[in-house]
Amino acid sequence: MIAIDTNILLRYLLQDDEKQAIQASQLILGSEKVLITDVVLIETVWTLKGRRYNLNKDKVIQVIHALFAEPNLVFEDSQAVWAALKDFTNAKPIKAGGKTKQADFPDALVINKAKRHAQRNKLNLTSVFTFDKAAQEIEGMIEPHC
């Protein structure tokens, strides 16, 4: 197995630099399994949603589905990523501070990674705290009341 950094995954997805895209494709489509860590996945989503590429929610969902379809790609915790994708897909917009906001994929991954960690270690996860009102729409994420 090999692992790749965000820039390799982006070159593969975007095909925006011919030489690097070829190299990235050779790694991802090669004979070895390729690890996509949570950090790489989140950085990729942030970059794709940013000003330069401006992908909307539906396109981000399509990209993550496409990554799952790649036979050589392995996620750090595929069950958490899959659950996060489900929560992100189902997240509804809310009004907060005069703006319409929605839980993002990183928000969904935070809660699902916490749930999986607790499950694997036989711990009782009671809540994940956040000040983000939109993220609080994901089951298990709540605002701290101290």
C-alpha positions as a Python dict, from the first residue, in 0.01 Angstrom:
ca = {
    (1, 'M'): (0, 0, 0),
    (2, 'I'): (103, 358, -64),
    (3, 'A'): (-44, 686, 63),
    (4, 'I'): (-85, 1012, -124),
    (5, 'D'): (-98, 1377, -32),
    (6, 'T'): (-383, 1611, -119),
    (7, 'N'): (-203, 1759, -419),
    (8, 'I'): (-175, 1414, -581),
    (9, 'L'): (-546, 1348, -533),
    (10, 'L'): (-636, 1693, -667),
    (11, 'R'): (-420, 1650, -979),
    (12, 'Y'): (-590, 1315, -1041),
    (13, 'L'): (-940, 1458, -994),
    (14, 'L'): (-890, 1787, -1175),
    (15, 'Q'): (-647, 1686, -1451),
    (16, 'D'): (-535, 2051, -1453),
    (17, 'D'): (-160, 1997, -1490),
    (18, 'E'): (-82, 1747, -1764),
    (19, 'K'): (250, 1613, -1631),
    (20, 'Q'): (136, 1590, -1269),
    (21, 'A'): (-203, 1447, -1368),
    (22, 'I'): (-31, 1164, -1555),
    (23, 'Q'): (191, 1090, -1256),
    (24, 'A'): (-103, 1107, -1014),
    (25, 'S'): (-310, 877, -1236),
    (26, 'Q'): (-24, 627, -1256),
    (27, 'L'): (-9, 615, -875),
    (28, 'I'): (-384, 588, -822),
    (29, 'L'): (-449, 345, -1107),
    (30, 'G'): (-133, 142, -1042),
    (31, 'S'): (-95, -200, -887),
    (32, 'E'): (-84, -93, -521),
    (33, 'K'): (-366, 9, -290),
    (34, 'V'): (-367, 385, -224),
    (35, 'L'): (-453, 521, 121),
    (36, 'I'): (-661, 838, 141),
    (37, 'T'): (-626, 968, 496),
    (38, 'D'): (-899, 1177, 657),
    (39, 'V'): (-677, 1485, 636),
    (40, 'V'): (-624, 1438, 262),
    (41, 'L'): (-996, 1387, 207),
    (42, 'I'): (-1092, 1699, 404),
    (43, 'E'): (-824, 1914, 239),
    (44, 'T'): (-948, 1794, -100),
    (45, 'V'): (-1310, 1883, -17),
    (46, 'W'): (-1207, 2227, 116),
    (47, 'T'): (-1004, 2296, -198),
    (48, 'L'): (-1280, 2185, -432),
    (49, 'K'): (-1537, 2398, -247),
    (50, 'G'): (-1307, 2701, -236),
    (51, 'R'): (-1304, 3008, -458),
    (52, 'R'): (-1098, 2858, -737),
    (53, 'Y'): (-1310, 2548, -808),
    (54, 'N'): (-1632, 2645, -627),
    (55, 'L'): (-1792, 2299, -630),
    (56, 'N'): (-2139, 2288, -481),
    (57, 'K'): (-2269, 2024, -241),
    (58, 'D'): (-2399, 1793, -514),
    (59, 'K'): (-2064, 1797, -696),
    (60, 'V'): (-1875, 1726, -372),
    (61, 'I'): (-2104, 1429, -310),
    (62, 'Q'): (-2035, 1306, -665),
    (63, 'V'): (-1659, 1335, -611),
    (64, 'I'): (-1669, 1134, -288),
    (65, 'H'): (-1887, 868, -452),
    (66, 'A'): (-1638, 854, -741),
    (67, 'L'): (-1352, 803, -495),
    (68, 'F'): (-1538, 510, -337),
    (69, 'A'): (-1578, 362, -686),
    (70, 'E'): (-1202, 361, -750),
    (71, 'P'): (-1087, 3, -682),
    (72, 'N'): (-737, 97, -561),
    (73, 'L'): (-844, 367, -315),
    (74, 'V'): (-865, 283, 54),
    (75, 'F'): (-994, 529, 312),
    (76, 'E'): (-846, 563, 659),
    (77, 'D'): (-1189, 471, 796),
    (78, 'S'): (-1427, 395, 511),
    (79, 'Q'): (-1723, 331, 741),
    (80, 'A'): (-1688, 675, 901),
    (81, 'V'): (-1645, 840, 562),
    (82, 'W'): (-1952, 661, 425),
    (83, 'A'): (-2160, 761, 731),
    (84, 'A'): (-2032, 1119, 702),
    (85, 'L'): (-2128, 1126, 337),
    (86, 'K'): (-2479, 1013, 432),
    (87, 'D'): (-2510, 1282, 702),
    (88, 'F'): (-2370, 1548, 467),
    (89, 'T'): (-2610, 1443, 192),
    (90, 'N'): (-2908, 1461, 430),
    (91, 'A'): (-2804, 1789, 601),
    (92, 'K'): (-3073, 2055, 568),
    (93, 'P'): (-3001, 2428, 544),
    (94, 'I'): (-3078, 2641, 849),
    (95, 'K'): (-3092, 3014, 919),
    (96, 'A'): (-2815, 3125, 1153),
    (97, 'G'): (-2694, 3480, 1210),
    (98, 'G'): (-2898, 3610, 918),
    (99, 'K'): (-2740, 3363, 675),
    (100, 'T'): (-2847, 3027, 541),
    (101, 'K'): (-2592, 2768, 646),
    (102, 'Q'): (-2559, 2394, 618),
    (103, 'A'): (-2346, 2132, 786),
    (104, 'D'): (-2044, 2058, 572),
    (105, 'F'): (-1869, 1730, 498),
    (106, 'P'): (-1591, 1799, 754),
    (107, 'D'): (-1860, 1853, 1022),
    (108, 'A'): (-2015, 1519, 933),
    (109, 'L'): (-1678, 1345, 938),
    (110, 'V'): (-1596, 1485, 1284),
    (111, 'I'): (-1906, 1330, 1443),
    (112, 'N'): (-1874, 1003, 1256),
    (113, 'K'): (-1505, 962, 1339),
    (114, 'A'): (-1588, 1025, 1705),
    (115, 'K'): (-1867, 765, 1694),
    (116, 'R'): (-1641, 507, 1528),
    (117, 'H'): (-1359, 573, 1777),
    (118, 'A'): (-1598, 525, 2068),
    (119, 'Q'): (-1743, 211, 1913),
    (120, 'R'): (-1403, 54, 1843),
    (121, 'N'): (-1279, 133, 2194),
    (122, 'K'): (-1603, 36, 2368),
    (123, 'L'): (-1656, 389, 2499),
    (124, 'N'): (-1981, 574, 2553),
    (125, 'L'): (-1980, 887, 2338),
    (126, 'T'): (-2249, 1116, 2475),
    (127, 'S'): (-2199, 1422, 2254),
    (128, 'V'): (-1972, 1611, 2022),
    (129, 'F'): (-1972, 1981, 2106),
    (130, 'T'): (-1969, 2260, 1849),
    (131, 'F'): (-2065, 2626, 1827),
    (132, 'D'): (-2159, 2576, 1460),
    (133, 'K'): (-2541, 2593, 1444),
    (134, 'A'): (-2555, 2414, 1109),
    (135, 'A'): (-2334, 2131, 1236),
    (136, 'Q'): (-2568, 2094, 1535),
    (137, 'E'): (-2825, 1963, 1288),
    (138, 'I'): (-2623, 1640, 1268),
    (139, 'E'): (-2738, 1395, 1532),
    (140, 'G'): (-2497, 1389, 1824),
    (141, 'M'): (-2350, 1737, 1776),
    (142, 'I'): (-2466, 1990, 2032),
    (143, 'E'): (-2384, 2335, 2161),
    (144, 'P'): (-2197, 2342, 2493),
    (145, 'H'): (-2403, 2457, 2790),
    (146, 'C'): (-2158, 2527, 3067),
}
